[in-house]
mmCIF file of C-alpha atoms in Angstrom:
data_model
loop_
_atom_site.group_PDB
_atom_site.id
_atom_site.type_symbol
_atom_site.label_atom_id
_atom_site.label_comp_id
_atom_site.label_asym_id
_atom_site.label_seq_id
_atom_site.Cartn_x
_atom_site.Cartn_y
_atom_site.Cartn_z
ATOM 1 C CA UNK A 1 0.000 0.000 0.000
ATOM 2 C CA UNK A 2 1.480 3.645 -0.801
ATOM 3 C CA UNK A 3 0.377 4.838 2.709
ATOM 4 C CA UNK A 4 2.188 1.814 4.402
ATOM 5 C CA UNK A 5 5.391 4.074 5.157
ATOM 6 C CA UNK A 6 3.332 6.926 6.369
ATOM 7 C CA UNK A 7 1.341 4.994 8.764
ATOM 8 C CA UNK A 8 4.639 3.585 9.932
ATOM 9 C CA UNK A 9 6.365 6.805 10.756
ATOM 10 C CA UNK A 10 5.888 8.489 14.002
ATOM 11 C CA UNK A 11 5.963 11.883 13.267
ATOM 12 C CA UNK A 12 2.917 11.576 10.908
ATOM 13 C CA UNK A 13 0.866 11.385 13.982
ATOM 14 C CA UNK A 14 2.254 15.688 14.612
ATOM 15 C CA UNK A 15 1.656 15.750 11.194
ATOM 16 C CA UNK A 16 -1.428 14.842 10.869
ATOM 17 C CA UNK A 17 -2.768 17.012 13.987
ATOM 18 C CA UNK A 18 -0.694 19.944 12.171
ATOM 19 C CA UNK A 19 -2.497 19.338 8.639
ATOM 20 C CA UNK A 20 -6.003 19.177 10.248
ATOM 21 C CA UNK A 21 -5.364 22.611 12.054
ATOM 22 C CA UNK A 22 -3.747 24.271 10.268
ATOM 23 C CA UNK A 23 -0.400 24.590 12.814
ATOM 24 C CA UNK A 24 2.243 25.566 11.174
ATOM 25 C CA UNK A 25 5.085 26.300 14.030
ATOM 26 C CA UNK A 26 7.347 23.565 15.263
ATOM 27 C CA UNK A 27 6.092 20.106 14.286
ATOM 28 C CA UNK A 28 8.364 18.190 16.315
ATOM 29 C CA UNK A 29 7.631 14.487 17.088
ATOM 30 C CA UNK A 30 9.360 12.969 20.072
ATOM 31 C CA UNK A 31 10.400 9.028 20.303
ATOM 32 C CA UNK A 32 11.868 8.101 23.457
ATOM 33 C CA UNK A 33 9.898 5.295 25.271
ATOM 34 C CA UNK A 34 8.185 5.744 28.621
ATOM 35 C CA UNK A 35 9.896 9.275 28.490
ATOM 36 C CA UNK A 36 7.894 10.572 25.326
ATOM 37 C CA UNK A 37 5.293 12.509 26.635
ATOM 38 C CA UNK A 38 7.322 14.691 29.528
ATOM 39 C CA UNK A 39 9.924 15.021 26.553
ATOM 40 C CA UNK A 40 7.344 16.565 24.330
ATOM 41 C CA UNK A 41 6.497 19.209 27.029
ATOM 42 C CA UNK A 42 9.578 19.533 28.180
ATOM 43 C CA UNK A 43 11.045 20.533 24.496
ATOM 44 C CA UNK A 44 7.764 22.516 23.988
ATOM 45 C CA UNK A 45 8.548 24.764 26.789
ATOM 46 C CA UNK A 46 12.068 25.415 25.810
ATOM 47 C CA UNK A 47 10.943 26.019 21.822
ATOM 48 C CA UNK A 48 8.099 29.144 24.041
ATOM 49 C CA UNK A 49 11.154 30.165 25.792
ATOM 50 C CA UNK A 50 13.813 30.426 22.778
ATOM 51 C CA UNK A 51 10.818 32.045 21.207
ATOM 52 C CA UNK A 52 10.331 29.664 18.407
ATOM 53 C CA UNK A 53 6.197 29.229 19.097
ATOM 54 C CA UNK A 54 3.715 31.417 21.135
ATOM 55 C CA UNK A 55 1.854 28.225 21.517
ATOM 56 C CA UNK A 56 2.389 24.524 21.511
ATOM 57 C CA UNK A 57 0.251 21.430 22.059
ATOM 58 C CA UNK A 58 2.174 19.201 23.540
ATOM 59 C CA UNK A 59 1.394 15.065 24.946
ATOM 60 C CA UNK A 60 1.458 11.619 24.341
ATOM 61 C CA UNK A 61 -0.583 8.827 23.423
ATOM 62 C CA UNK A 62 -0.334 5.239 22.655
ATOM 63 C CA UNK A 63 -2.285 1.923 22.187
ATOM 64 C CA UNK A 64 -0.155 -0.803 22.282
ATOM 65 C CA UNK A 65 -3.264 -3.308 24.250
ATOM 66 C CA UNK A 66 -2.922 -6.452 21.585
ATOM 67 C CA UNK A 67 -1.499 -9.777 21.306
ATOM 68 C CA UNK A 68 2.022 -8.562 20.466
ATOM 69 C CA UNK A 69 2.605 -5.788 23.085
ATOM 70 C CA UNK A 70 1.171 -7.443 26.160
ATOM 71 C CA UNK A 71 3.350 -11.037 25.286
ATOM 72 C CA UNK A 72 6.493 -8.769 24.139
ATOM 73 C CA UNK A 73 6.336 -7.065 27.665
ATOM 74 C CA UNK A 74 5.605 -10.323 29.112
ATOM 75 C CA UNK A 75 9.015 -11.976 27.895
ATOM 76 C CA UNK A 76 10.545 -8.795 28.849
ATOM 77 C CA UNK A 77 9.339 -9.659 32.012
ATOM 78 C CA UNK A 78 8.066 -6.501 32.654
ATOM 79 C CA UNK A 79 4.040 -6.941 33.538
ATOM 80 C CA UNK A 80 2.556 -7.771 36.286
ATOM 81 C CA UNK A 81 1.311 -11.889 36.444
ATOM 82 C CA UNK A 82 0.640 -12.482 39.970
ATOM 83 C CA UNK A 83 -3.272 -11.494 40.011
ATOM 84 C CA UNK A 84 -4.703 -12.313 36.839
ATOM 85 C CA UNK A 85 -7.761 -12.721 39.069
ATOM 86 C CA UNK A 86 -8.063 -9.820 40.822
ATOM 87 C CA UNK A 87 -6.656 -7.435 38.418
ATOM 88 C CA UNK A 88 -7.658 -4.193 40.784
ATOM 89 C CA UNK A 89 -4.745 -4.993 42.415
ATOM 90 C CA UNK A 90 -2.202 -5.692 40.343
ATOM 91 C CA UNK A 91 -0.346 -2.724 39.894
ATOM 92 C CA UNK A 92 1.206 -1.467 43.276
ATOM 93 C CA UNK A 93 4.115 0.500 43.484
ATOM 94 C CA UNK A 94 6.483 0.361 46.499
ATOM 95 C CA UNK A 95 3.925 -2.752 47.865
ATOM 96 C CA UNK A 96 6.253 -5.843 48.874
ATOM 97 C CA UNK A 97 4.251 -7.943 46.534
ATOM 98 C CA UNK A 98 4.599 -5.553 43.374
ATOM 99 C CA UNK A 99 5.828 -8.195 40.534
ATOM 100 C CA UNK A 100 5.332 -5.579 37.583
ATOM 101 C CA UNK A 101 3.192 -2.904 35.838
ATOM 102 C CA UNK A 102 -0.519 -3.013 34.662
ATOM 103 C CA UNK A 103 -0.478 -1.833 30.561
ATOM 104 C CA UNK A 104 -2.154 1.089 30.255
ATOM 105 C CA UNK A 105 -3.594 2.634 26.720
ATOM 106 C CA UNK A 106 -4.921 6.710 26.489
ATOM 107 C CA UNK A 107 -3.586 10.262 25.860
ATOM 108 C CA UNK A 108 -2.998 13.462 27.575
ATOM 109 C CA UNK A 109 -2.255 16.508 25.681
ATOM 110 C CA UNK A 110 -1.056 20.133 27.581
ATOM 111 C CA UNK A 111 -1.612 23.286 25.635
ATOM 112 C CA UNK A 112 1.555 25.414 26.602
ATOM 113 C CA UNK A 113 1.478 29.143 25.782
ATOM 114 C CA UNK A 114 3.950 32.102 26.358
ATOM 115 C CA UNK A 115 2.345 34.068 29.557
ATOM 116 C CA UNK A 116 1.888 37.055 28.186
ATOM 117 C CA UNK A 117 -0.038 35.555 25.183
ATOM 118 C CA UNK A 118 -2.234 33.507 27.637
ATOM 119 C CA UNK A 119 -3.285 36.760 29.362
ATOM 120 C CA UNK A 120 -4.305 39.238 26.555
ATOM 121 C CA UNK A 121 -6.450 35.727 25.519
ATOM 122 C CA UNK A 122 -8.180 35.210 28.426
ATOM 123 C CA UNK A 123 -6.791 31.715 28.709
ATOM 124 C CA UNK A 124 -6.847 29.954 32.226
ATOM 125 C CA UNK A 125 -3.741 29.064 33.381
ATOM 126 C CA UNK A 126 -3.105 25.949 35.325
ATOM 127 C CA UNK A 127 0.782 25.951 36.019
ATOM 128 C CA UNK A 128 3.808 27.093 34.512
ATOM 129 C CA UNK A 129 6.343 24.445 33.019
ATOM 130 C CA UNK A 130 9.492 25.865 35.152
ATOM 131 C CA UNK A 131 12.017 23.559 35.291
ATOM 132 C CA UNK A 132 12.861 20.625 32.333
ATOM 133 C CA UNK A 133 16.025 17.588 32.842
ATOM 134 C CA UNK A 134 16.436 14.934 30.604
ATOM 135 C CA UNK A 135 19.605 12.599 31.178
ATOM 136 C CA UNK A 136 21.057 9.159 29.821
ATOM 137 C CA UNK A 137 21.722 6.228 31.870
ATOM 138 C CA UNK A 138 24.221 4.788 29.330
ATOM 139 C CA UNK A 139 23.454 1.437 31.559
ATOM 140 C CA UNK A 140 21.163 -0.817 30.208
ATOM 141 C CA UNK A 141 18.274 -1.336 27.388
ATOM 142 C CA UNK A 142 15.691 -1.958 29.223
ATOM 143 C CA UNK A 143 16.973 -1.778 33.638
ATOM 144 C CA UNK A 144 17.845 1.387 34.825
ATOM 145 C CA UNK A 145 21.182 2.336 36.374
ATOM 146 C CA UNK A 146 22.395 1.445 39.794
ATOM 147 C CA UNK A 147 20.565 3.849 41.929
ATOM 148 C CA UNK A 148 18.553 5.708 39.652
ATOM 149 C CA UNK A 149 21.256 7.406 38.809
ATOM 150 C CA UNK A 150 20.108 8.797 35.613
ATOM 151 C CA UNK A 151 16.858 9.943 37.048
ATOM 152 C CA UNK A 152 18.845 11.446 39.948
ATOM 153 C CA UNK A 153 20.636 13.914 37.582
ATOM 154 C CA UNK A 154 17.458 14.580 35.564
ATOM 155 C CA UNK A 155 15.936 15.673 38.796
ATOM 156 C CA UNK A 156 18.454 17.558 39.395
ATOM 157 C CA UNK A 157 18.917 19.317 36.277
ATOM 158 C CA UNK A 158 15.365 20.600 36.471
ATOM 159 C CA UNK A 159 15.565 21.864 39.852
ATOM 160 C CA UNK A 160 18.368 24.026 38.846
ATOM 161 C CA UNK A 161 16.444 24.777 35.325
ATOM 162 C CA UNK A 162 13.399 25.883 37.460
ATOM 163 C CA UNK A 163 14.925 28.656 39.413
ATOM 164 C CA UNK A 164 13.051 27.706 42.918
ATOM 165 C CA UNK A 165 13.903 26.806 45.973
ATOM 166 C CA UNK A 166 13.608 22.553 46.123
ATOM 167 C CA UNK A 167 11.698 23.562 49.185
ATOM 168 C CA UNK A 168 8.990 24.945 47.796
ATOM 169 C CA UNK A 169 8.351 21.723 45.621
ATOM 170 C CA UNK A 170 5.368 19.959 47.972
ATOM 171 C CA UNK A 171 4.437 17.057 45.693
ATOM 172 C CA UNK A 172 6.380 14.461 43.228
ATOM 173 C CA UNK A 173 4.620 12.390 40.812
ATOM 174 C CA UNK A 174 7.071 9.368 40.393
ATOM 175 C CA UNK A 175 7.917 6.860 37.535
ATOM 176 C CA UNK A 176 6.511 4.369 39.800
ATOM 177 C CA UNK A 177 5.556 1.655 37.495
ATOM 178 C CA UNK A 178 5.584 -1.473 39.877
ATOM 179 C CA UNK A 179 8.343 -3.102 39.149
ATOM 180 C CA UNK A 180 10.274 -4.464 41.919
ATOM 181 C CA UNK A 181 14.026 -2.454 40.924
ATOM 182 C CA UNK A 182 12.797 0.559 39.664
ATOM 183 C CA UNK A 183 10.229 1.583 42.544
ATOM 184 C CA UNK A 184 13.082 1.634 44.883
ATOM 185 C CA UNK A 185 15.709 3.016 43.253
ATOM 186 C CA UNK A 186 13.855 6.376 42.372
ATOM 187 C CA UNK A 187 12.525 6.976 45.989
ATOM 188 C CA UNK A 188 16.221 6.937 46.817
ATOM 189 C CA UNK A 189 17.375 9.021 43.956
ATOM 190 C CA UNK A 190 14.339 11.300 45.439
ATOM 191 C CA UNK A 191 15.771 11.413 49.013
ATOM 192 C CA UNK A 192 19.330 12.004 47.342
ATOM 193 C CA UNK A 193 17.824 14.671 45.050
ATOM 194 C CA UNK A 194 15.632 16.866 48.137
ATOM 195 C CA UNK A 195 17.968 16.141 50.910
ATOM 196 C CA UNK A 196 16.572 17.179 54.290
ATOM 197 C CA UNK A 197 13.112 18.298 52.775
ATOM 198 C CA UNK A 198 12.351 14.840 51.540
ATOM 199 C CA UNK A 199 10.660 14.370 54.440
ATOM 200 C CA UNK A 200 8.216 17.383 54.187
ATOM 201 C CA UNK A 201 7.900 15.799 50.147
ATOM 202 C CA UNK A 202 4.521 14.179 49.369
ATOM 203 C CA UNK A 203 5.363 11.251 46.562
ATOM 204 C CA UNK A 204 2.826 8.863 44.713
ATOM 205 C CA UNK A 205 2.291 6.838 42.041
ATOM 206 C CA UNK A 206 -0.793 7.615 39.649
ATOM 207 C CA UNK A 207 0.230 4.467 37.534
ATOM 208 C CA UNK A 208 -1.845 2.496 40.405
ATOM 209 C CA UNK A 209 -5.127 3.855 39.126
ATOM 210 C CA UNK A 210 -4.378 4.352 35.384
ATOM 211 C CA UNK A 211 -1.796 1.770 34.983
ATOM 212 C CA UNK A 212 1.248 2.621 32.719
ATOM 213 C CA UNK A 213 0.765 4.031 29.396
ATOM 214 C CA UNK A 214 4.051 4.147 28.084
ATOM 215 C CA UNK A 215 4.348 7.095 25.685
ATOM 216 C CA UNK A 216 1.424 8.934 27.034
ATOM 217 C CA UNK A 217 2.579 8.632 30.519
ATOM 218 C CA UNK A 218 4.394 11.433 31.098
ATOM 219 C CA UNK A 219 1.719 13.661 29.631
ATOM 220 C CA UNK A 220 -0.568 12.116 31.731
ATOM 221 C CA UNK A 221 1.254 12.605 34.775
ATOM 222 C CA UNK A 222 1.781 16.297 34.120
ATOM 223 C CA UNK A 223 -1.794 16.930 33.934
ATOM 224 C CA UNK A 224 -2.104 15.518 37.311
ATOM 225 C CA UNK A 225 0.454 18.087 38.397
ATOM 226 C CA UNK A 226 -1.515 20.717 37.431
ATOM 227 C CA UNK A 227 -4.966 19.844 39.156
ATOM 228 C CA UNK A 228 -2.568 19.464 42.283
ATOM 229 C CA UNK A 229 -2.050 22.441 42.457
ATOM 230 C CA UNK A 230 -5.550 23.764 41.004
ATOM 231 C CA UNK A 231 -7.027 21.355 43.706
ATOM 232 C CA UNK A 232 -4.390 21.824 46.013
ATOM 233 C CA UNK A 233 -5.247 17.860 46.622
ATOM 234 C CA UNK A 234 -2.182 15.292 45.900
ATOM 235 C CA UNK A 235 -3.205 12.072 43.996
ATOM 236 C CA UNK A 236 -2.704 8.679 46.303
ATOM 237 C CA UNK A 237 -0.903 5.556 45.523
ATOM 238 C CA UNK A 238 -3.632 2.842 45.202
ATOM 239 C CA UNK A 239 -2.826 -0.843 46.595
ATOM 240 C CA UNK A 240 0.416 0.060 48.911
ATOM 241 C CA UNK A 241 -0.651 -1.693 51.851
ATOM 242 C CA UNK A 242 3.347 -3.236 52.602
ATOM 243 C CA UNK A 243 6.126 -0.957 51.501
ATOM 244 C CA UNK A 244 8.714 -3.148 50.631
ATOM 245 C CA UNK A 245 11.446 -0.402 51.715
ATOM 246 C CA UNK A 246 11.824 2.381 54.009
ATOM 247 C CA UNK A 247 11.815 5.937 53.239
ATOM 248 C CA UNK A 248 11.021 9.493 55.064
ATOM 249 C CA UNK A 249 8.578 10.293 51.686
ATOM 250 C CA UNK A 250 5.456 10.691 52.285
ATOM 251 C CA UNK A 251 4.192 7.471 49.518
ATOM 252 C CA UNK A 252 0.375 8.654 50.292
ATOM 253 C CA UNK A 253 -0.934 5.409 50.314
ATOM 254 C CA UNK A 254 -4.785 4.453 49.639
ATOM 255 C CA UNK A 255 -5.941 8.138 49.882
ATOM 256 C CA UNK A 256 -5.798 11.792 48.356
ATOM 257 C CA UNK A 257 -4.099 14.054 50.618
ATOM 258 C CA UNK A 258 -5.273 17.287 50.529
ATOM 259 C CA UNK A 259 -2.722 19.834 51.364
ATOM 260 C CA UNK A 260 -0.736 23.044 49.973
ATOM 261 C CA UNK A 261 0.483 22.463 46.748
ATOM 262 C CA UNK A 262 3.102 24.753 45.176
ATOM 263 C CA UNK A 263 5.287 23.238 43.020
ATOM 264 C CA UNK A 264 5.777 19.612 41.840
ATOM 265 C CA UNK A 265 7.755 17.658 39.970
ATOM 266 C CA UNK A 266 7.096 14.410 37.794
ATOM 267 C CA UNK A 267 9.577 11.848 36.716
ATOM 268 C CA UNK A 268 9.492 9.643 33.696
ATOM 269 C CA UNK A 269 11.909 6.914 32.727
ATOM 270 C CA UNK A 270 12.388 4.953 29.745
ATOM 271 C CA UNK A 271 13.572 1.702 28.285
ATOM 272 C CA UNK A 272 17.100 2.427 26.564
ATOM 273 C CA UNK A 273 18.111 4.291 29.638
ATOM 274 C CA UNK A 274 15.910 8.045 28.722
ATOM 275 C CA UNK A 275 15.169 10.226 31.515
ATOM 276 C CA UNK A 276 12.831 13.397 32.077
ATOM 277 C CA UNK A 277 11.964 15.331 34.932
ATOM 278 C CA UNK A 278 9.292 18.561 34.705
ATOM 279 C CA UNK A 279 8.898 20.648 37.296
ATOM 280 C CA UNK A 280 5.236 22.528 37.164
ATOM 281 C CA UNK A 281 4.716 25.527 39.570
ATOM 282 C CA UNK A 282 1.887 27.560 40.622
ATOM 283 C CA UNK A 283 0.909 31.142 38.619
ATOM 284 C CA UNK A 284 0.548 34.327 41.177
#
């Protein structure tokens, strides 16, 4: 078929979106695994800041649910097996029984805007994207380095991108996918990251509810750092009733927490060692 090769090219799906509306800034299709979506925000808000785009629309999706991505994660050994019959449970980060994530399949797209173009509009603003680090483990294809190492630097690169005080950020949306390394590692990489105020830090998992959607879920994750801090309510990691590990984080198990919400930051790690870290503060 003459439109096998554009169905098969990733950037078609920017394309397309840019031919049906007409967009014709930056058209700028991002590939990096589990990463993708806070990559495509993250570059977004730099191409606002170099002044490139007074606007950009900026996500994920993905819809890999079939025969071939569920077994291919399977052998990878990366899903969770253990309760096939009661599925409502299955994905649990931090829990001492986590054995792997739940596939999730959706979209979440941010429209990002320069501030003074969102004001003479009218638009209402939900956060500003303040702070943006993206690393490489140069580790691994598909475990992450000793430590989180990689994800340690990303967070760190976007604190100091950000311009705040790490104090002021209240609540961290984590990577959190289940899996029995990675879970771990990043809530150390988290203490090492925030120091003495990872104790006052508020961390949770929304893969728990919405399971992981790979490419989308770092766009996803974003938008629940805005409505925390339009709600000034913190989203709760579902099924942690063991921690498997000990940590002064807050993991805000079973429940929202309601509480004041600043600034937060939300991780995203990919196979192939790719790391991102946004940080999303409040407009005065």
């Amino acid at each position: 078929s003459p439109f096998f090769i554009p169905s098969a090219l990733i950037n078609l799906a920017s394309g397309q979106v840019s031919i049906k509306y007409g967009f014709k800034g930056p058209n700028h299709a991002v590939v990096t695994a589990c990463a993708t979506g806070a990559h495509a925000i993250g570059d977004s808000s730099r191409l606002i800041k170099y002044g490139d785009a007074d606007v950009m629309i900026a996500g994920g999706s993905e819809a890999v649910i079939g025969r071939i991505g569920i077994a291919g994660f399977c052998a990878a050994k990366a899903m969770s097996t253990n309760f096939n019959d009661t599925p409502e449970k299955a994905s649990r980060p931090y829990d001492k029984d986590r054995d792997g994530f739940v596939m999730g399949e959706g979209a979440a797209i941010l429209v990002l805007e320069e501030y003074e173009h969102a004001k003479a509009r009218g638009a209402k603003i939900y956060a500003e994207v303040s702070g943006y680090g993206l690393t490489g483990d140069a580790y691994h294809i598909t475990a992450p380095a000793e430590g989180a190492e990689g994800g340690y630097r990303a967070m760190k690169m976007a604190l100091k991108n950000s311009g705040i005080d790490p104090t002021e950020i209240d609540y961290v949306n984590a990577h959190g996918t289940s899996t029995p390394k990675g879970d771990e590692g990043e809530a150390g990489a988290v203490e090492r990251a925030f120091g003495d105020h990872a104790k006052d830090i508020s961390m949770s998992s929304t893969k728990s509810a919405v399971g992981h959607l790979l490419g989308a879920a770092g766009a996803i994750e974003s938008a629940f750092c805005a409505l925390a801090i339009r709600d000034q309510v913190m989203p709760p990691t579902l099924n942690l009733d063991n921690p498997s590990f000990e940590t002064v984080i807050d993991l805000i198990p079973h429940n929202a927490k309601k509480g004041r919400v600043r600034a937060t930051m939300s991780n995203s790690f990919g196979f192939g060692g790719t790391n991102a870290s946004l940080v999303l503060r409040e407009v005065k």
